[in-house]
JSON list of C-alpha atoms in Angstrom, two decimals:
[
{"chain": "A", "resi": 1, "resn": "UNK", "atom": "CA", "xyz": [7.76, 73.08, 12.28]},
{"chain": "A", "resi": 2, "resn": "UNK", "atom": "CA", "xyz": [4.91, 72.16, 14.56]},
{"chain": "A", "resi": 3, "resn": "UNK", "atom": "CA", "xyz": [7.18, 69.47, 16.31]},
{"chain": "A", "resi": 4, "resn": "UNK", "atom": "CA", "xyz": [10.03, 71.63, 16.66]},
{"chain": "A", "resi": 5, "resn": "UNK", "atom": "CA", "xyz": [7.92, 74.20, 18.60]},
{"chain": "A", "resi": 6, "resn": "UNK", "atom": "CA", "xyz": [6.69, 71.45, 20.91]},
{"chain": "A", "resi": 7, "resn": "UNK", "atom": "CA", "xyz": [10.35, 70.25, 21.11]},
{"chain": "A", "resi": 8, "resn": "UNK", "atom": "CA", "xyz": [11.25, 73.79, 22.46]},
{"chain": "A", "resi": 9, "resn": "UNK", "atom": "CA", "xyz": [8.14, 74.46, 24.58]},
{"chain": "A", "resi": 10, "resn": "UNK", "atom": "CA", "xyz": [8.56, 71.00, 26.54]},
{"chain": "A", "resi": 11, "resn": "UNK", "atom": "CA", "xyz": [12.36, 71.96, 27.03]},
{"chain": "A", "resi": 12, "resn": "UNK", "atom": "CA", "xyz": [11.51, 75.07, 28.09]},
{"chain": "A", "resi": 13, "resn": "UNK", "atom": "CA", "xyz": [8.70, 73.65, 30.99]},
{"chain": "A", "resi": 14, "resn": "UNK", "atom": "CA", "xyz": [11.32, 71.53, 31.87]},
{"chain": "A", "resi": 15, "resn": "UNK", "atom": "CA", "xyz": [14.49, 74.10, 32.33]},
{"chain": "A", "resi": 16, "resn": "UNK", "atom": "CA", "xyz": [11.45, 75.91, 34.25]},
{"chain": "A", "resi": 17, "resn": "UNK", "atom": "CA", "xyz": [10.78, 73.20, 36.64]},
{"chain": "A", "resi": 18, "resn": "UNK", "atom": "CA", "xyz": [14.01, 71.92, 37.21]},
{"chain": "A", "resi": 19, "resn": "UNK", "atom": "CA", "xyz": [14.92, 75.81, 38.04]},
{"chain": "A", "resi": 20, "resn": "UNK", "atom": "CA", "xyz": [11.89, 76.48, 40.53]},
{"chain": "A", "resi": 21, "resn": "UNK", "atom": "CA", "xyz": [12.71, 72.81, 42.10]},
{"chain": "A", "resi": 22, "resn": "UNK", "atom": "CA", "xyz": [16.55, 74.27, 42.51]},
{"chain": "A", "resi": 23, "resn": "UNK", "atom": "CA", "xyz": [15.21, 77.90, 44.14]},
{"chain": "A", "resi": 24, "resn": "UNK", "atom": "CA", "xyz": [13.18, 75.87, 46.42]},
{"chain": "A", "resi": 25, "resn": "UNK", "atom": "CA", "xyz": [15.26, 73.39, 47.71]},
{"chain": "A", "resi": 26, "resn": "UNK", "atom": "CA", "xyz": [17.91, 76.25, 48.27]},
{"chain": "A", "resi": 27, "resn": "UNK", "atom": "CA", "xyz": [15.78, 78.11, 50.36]},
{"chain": "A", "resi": 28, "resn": "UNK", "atom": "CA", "xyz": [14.79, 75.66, 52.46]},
{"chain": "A", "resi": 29, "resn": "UNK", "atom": "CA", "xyz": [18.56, 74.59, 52.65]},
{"chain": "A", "resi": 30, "resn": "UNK", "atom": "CA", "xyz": [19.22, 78.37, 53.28]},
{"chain": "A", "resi": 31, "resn": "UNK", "atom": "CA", "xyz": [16.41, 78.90, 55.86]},
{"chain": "A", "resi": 32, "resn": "UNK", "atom": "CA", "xyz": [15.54, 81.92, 54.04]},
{"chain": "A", "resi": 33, "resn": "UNK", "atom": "CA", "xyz": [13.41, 83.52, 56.63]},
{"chain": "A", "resi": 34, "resn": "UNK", "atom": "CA", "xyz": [10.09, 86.12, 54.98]},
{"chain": "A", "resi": 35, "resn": "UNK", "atom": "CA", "xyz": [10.40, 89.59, 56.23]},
{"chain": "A", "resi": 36, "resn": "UNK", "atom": "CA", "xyz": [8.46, 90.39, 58.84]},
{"chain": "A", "resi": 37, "resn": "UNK", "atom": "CA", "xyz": [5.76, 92.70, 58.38]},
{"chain": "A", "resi": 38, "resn": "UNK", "atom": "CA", "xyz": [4.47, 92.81, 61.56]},
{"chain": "A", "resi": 39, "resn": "UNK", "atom": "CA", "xyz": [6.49, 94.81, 64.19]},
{"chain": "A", "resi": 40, "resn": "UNK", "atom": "CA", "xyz": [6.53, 94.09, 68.06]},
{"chain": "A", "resi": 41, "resn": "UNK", "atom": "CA", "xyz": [4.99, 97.41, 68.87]},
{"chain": "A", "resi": 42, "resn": "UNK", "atom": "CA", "xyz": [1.89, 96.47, 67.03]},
{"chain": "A", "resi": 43, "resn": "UNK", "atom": "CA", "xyz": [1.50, 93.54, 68.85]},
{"chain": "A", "resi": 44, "resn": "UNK", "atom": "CA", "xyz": [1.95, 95.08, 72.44]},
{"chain": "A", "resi": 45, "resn": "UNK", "atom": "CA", "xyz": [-0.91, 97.97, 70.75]},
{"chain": "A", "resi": 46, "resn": "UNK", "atom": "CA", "xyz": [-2.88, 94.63, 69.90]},
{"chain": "A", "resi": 47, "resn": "UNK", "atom": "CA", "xyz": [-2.64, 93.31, 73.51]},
{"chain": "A", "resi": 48, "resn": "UNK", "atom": "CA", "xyz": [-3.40, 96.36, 75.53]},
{"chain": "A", "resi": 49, "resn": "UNK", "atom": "CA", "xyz": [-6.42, 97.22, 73.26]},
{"chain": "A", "resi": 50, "resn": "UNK", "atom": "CA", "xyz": [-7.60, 93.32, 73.86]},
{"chain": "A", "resi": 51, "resn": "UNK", "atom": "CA", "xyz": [-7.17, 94.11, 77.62]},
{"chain": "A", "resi": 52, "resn": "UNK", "atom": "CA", "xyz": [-8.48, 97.59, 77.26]},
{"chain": "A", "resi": 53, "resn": "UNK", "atom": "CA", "xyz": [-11.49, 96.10, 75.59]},
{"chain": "A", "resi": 54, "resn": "UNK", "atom": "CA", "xyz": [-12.05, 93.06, 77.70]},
{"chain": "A", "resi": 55, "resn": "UNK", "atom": "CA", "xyz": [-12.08, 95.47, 80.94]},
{"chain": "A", "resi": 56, "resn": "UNK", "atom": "CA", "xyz": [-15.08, 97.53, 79.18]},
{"chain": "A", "resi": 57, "resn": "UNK", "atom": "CA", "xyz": [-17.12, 94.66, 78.66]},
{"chain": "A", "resi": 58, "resn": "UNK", "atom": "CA", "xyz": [-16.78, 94.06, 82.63]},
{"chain": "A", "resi": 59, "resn": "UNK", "atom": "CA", "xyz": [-17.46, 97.58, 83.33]},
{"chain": "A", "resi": 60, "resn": "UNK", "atom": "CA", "xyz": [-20.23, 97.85, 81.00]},
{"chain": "A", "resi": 61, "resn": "UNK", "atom": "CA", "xyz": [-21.78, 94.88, 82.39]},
{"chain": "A", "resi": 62, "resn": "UNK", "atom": "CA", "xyz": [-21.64, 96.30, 86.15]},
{"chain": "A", "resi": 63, "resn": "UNK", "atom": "CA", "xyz": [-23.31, 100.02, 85.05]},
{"chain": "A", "resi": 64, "resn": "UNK", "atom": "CA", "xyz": [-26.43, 97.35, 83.52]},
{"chain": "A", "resi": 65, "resn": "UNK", "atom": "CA", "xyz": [-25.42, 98.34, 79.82]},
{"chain": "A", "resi": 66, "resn": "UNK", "atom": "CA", "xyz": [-25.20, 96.45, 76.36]},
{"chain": "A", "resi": 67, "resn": "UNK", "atom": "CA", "xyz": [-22.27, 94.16, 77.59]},
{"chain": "A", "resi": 68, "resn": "UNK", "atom": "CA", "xyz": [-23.16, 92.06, 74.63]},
{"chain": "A", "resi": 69, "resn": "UNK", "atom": "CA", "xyz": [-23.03, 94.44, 72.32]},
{"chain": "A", "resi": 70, "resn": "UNK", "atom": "CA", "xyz": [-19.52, 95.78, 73.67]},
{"chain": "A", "resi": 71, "resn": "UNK", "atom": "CA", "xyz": [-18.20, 91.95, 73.36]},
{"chain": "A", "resi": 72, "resn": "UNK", "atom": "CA", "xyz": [-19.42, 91.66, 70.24]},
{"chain": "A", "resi": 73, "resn": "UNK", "atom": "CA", "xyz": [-17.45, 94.53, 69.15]},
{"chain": "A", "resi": 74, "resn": "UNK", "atom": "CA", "xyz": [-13.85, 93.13, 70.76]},
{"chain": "A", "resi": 75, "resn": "UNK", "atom": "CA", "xyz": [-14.79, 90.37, 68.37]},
{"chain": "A", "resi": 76, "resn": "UNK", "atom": "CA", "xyz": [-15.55, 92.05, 65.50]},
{"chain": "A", "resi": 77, "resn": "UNK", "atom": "CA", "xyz": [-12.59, 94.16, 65.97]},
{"chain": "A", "resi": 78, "resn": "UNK", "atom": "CA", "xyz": [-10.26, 91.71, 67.35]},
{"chain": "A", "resi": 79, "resn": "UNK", "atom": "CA", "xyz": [-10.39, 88.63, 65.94]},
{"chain": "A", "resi": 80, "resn": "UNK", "atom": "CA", "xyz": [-10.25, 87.40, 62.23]},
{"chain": "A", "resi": 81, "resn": "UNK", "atom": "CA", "xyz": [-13.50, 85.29, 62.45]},
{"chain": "A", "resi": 82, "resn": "UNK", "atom": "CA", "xyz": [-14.98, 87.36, 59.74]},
{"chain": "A", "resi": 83, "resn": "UNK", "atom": "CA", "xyz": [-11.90, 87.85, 57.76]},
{"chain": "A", "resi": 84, "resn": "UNK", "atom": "CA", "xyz": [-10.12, 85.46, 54.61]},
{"chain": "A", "resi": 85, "resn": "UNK", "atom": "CA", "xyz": [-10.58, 82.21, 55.29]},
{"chain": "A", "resi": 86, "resn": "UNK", "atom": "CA", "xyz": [-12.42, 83.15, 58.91]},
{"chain": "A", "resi": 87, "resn": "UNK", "atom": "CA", "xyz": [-9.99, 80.75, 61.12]},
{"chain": "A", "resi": 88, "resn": "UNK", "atom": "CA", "xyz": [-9.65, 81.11, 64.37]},
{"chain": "A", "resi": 89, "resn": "UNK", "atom": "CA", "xyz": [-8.05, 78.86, 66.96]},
{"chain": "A", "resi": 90, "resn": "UNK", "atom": "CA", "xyz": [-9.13, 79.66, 70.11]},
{"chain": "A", "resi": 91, "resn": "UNK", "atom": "CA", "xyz": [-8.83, 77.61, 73.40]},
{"chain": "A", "resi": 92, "resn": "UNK", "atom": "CA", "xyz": [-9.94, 79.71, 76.27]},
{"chain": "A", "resi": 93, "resn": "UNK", "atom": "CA", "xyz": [-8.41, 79.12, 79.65]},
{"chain": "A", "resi": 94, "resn": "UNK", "atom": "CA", "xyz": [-12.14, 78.07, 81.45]},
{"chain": "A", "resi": 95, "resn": "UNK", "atom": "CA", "xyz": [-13.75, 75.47, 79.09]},
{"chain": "A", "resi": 96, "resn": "UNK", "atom": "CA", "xyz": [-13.92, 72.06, 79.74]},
{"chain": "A", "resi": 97, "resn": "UNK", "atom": "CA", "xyz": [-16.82, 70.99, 77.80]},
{"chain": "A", "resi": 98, "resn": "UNK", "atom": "CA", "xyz": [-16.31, 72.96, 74.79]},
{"chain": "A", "resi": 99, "resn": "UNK", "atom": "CA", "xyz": [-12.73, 73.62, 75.10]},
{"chain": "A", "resi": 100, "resn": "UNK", "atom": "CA", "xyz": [-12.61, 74.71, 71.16]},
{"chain": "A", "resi": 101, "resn": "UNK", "atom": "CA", "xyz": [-14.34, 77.85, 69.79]},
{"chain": "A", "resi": 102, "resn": "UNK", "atom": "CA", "xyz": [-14.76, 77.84, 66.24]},
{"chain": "A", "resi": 103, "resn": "UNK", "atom": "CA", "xyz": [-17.21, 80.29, 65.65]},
{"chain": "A", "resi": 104, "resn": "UNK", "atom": "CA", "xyz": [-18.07, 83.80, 66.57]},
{"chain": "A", "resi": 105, "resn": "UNK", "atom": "CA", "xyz": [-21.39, 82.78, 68.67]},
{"chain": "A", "resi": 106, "resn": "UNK", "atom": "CA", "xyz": [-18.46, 80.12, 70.60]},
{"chain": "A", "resi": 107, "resn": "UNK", "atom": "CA", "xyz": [-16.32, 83.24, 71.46]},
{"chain": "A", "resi": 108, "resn": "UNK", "atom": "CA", "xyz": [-19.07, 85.32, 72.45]},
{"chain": "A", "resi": 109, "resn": "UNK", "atom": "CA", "xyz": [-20.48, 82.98, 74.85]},
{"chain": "A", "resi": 110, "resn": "UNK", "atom": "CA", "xyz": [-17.03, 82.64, 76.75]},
{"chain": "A", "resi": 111, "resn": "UNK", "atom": "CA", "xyz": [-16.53, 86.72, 77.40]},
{"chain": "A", "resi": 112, "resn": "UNK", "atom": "CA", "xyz": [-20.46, 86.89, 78.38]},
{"chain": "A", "resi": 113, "resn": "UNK", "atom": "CA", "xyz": [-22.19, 83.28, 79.25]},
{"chain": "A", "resi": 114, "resn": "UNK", "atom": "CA", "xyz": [-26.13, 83.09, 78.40]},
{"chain": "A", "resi": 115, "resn": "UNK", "atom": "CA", "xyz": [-25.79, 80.35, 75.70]},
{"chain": "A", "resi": 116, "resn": "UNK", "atom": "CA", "xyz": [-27.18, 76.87, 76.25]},
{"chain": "A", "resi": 117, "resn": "UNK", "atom": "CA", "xyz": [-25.03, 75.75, 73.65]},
{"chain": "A", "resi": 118, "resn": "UNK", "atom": "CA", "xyz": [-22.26, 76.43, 75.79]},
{"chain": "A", "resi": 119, "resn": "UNK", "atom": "CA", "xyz": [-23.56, 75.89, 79.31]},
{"chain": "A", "resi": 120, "resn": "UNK", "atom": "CA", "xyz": [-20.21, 76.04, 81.06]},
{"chain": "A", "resi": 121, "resn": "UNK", "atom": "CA", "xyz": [-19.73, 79.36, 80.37]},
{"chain": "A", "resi": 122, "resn": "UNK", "atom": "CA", "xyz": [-20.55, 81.76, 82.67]},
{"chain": "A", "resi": 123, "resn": "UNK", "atom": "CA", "xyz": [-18.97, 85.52, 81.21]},
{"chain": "A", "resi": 124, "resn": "UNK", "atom": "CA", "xyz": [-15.38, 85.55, 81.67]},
{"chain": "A", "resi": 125, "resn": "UNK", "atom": "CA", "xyz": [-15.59, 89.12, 81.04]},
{"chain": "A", "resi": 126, "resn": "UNK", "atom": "CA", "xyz": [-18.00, 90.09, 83.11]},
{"chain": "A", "resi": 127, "resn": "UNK", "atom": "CA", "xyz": [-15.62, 89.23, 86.40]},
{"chain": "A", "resi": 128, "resn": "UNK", "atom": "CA", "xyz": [-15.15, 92.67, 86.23]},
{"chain": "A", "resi": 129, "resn": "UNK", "atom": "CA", "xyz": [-11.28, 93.18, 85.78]},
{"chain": "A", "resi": 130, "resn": "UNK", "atom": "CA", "xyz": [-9.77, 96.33, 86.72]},
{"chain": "A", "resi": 131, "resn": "UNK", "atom": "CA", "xyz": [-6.47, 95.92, 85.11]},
{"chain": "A", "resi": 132, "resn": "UNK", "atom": "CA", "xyz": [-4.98, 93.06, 82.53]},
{"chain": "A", "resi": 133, "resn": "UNK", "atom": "CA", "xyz": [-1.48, 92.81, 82.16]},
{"chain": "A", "resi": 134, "resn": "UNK", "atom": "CA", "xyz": [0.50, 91.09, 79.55]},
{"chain": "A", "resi": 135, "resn": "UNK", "atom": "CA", "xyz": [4.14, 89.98, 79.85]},
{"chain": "A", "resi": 136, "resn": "UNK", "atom": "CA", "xyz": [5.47, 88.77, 76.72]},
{"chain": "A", "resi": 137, "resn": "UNK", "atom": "CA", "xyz": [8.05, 85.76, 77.30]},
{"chain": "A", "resi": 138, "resn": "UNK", "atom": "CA", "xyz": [8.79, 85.59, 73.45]},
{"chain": "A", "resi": 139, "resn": "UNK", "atom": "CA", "xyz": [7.64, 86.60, 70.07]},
{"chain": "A", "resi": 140, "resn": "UNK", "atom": "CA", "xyz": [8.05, 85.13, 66.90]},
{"chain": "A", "resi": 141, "resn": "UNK", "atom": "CA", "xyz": [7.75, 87.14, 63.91]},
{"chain": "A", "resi": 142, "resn": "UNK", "atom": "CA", "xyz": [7.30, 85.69, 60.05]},
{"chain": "A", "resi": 143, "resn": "UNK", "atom": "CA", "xyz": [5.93, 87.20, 57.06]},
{"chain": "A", "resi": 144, "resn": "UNK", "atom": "CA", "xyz": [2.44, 88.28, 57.75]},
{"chain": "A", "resi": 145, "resn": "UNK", "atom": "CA", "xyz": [1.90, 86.85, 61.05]},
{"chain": "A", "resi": 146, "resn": "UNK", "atom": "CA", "xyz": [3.43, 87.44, 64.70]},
{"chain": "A", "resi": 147, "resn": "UNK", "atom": "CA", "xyz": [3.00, 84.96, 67.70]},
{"chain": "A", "resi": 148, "resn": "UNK", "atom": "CA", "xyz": [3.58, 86.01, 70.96]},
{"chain": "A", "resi": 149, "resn": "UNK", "atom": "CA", "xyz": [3.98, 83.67, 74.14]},
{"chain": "A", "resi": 150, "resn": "UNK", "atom": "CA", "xyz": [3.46, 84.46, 78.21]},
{"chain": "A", "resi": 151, "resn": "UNK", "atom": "CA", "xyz": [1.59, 85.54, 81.07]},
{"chain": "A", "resi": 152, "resn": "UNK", "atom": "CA", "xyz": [-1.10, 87.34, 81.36]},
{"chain": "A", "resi": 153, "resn": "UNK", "atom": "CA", "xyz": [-2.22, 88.82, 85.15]},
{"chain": "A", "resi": 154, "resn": "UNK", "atom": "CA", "xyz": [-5.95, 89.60, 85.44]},
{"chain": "A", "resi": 155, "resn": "UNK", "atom": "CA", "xyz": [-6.92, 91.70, 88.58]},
{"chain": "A", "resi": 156, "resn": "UNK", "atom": "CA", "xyz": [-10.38, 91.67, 89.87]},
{"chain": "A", "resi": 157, "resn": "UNK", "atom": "CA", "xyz": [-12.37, 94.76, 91.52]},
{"chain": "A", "resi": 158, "resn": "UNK", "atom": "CA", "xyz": [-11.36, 93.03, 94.60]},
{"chain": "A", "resi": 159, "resn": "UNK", "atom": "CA", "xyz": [-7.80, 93.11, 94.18]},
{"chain": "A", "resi": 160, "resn": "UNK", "atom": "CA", "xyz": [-7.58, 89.63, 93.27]},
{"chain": "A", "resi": 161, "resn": "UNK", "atom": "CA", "xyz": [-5.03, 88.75, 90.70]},
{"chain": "A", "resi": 162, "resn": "UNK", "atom": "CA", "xyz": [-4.62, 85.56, 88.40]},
{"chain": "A", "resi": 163, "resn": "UNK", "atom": "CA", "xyz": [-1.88, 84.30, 86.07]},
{"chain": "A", "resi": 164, "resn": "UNK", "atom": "CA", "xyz": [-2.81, 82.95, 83.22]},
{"chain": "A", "resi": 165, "resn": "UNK", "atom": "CA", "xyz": [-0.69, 81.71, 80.55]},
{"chain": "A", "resi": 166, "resn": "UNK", "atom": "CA", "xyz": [-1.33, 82.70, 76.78]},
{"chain": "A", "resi": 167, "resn": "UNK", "atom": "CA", "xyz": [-0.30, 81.99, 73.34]},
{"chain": "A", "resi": 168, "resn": "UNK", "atom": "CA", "xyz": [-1.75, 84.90, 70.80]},
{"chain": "A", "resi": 169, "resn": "UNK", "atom": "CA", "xyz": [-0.89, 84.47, 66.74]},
{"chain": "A", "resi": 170, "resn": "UNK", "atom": "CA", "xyz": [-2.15, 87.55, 64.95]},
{"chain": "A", "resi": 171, "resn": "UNK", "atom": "CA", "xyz": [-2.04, 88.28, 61.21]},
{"chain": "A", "resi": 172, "resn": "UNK", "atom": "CA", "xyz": [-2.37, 91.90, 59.81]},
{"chain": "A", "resi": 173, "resn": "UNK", "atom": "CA", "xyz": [-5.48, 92.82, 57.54]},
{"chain": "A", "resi": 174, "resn": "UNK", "atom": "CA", "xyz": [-5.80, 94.87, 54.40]},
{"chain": "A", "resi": 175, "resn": "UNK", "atom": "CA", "xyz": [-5.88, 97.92, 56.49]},
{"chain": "A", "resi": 176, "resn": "UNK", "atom": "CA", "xyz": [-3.00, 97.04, 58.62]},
{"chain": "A", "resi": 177, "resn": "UNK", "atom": "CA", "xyz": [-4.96, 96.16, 61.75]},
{"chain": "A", "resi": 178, "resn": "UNK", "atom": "CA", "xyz": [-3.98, 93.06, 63.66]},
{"chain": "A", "resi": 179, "resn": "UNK", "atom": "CA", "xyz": [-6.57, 90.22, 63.70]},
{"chain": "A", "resi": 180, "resn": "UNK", "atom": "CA", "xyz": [-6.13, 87.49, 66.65]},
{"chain": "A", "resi": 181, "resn": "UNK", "atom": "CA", "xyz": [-6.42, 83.95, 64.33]},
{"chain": "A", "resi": 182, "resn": "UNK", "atom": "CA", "xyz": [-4.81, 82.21, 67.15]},
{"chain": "A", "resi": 183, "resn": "UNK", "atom": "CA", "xyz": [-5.67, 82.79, 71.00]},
{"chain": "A", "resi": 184, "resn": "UNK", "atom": "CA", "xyz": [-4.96, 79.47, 73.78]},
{"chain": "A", "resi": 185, "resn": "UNK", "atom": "CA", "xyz": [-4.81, 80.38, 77.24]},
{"chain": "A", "resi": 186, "resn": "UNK", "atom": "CA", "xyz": [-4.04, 78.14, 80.32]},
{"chain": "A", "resi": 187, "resn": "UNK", "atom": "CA", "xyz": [-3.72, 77.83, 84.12]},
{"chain": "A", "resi": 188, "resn": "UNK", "atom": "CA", "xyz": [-0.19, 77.31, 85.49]},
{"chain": "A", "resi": 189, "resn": "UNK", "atom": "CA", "xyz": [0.45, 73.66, 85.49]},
{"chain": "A", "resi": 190, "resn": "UNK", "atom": "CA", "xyz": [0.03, 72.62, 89.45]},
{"chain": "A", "resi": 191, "resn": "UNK", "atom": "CA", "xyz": [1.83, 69.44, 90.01]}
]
C-alpha cells in the first residue's frame, strides 16, 4: 500500500511540474503582459509633488530655515530607501565622484551638500528653483511598477532654465503611494 501511495504522489509532482513548466513557457511564448496597477496620472501626481518638494527645499533654504529637515522629508516621502528591500538606484545628474547613491545619507547630501563623504556635492536643491517642469517622452507601465522617460526643465530665481534628462521607475506601497526606486538624470549629450 505504502508503495502505491508513493507511486501516485511522485506521478502526481510530476503531472504538477510538467503542467507549471507548460503555463510558463506559454506565457512567455504569449508575452502575457501583468496588469498594470499603476496609472499615468499617479505618476504625473508623483512628479509634480517631487518638483513641488524639491522647490521648497530651495525656498526654505533662502528664508535661513531647516532645509535639511525639508530634504529629508522629500526622501522619506519620496523614495523607497526605507521601504521592502530599501533599493534605490539613483544616479544624479551632478556627481562625478560618487556618481551612485545607495543610501539615504548619499541622497541627502546631493539635494543639500555639507557631507565630506561626498565632497562634490554642493546642494542641488538649494539653487533655488522657481519652477520644475517635467515632460514625459514615454512611460512604461508593468505590474507594480511604472517607468517614465524625458526632460526635465529647472528654472532658477534668475530666470535661468536647464534641461536635464531623466529616467524615474516608481513602485506603489502598501498604502498606494508611489515610491521613486529608480531615479538617473543626465545632461544633454554635447557632441
Amino acid at each position: 500500500m505504502k508503495c502505491e501511495r508513493t507511486k501516485y504522489c511522485s506521478r502526481f509532482i510530476l503531472v504538477t511540474v510538467i503542467l507549471f513548466a507548460f503555463f510558463v513557457s506559454g506565457c512567455a511564448k504569449k508575452n502575457v503582459p501583468l496588469k498594470a496597477t499603476i496609472t499615468v496620472a499617479e505618476v504625473e501626481n508623483a512628479q509634480k509633488q517631487w518638483a513641488d518638494m524639491l522647490i521648497e527645499v530651495g525656498k526654505i533654504h533662502s528664508e535661513k530655515g531647516d532645509y535639511k529637515a525639508a530634504a529629508q522629508n522629500l526622501i522619506n516621502q519620496l523614495y523607497a530607501y526605507n521601504y521592502e528591500k530599501g533599493v534605490v538606484l539613483f544616479k544624479p545628474t551632478k556627481a562625478k565622484i560618487h556618481p551612485y547613491r545607495k543610501t539615504v545619507e548619499g541622497a541627502l547630501s546631493y539635494f543639500v551638500g555639507e557631507n565630506p563623504e561626498f565632497s562634490e556635492d554642493t546642494g542641488f536643491a538649494l539653487a533655488p528653483w522657481v519652477d520644475i517642469k517635467f515632460k514625459n517622452d514615454e512611460m512604461y507601465m508593468h505590474g507594480d511598477m511604472a517607468i517614465a522617460m524625458g526632460e526635465y526643465f529647472f528654472t532658477d530665481a534668475k530666470g535661468n532654465m536647464a534641461k536635464v534628462e531623466y529616467t524615474f521607475g516608481y513602485i506603489k506601497d502598501a498604502n498606494g503611494a508611489l515610491k521613486i526606486v529608480l531615479h538617473h538624470s543626465s545632461l544633454p549629450y554635447q557632441g
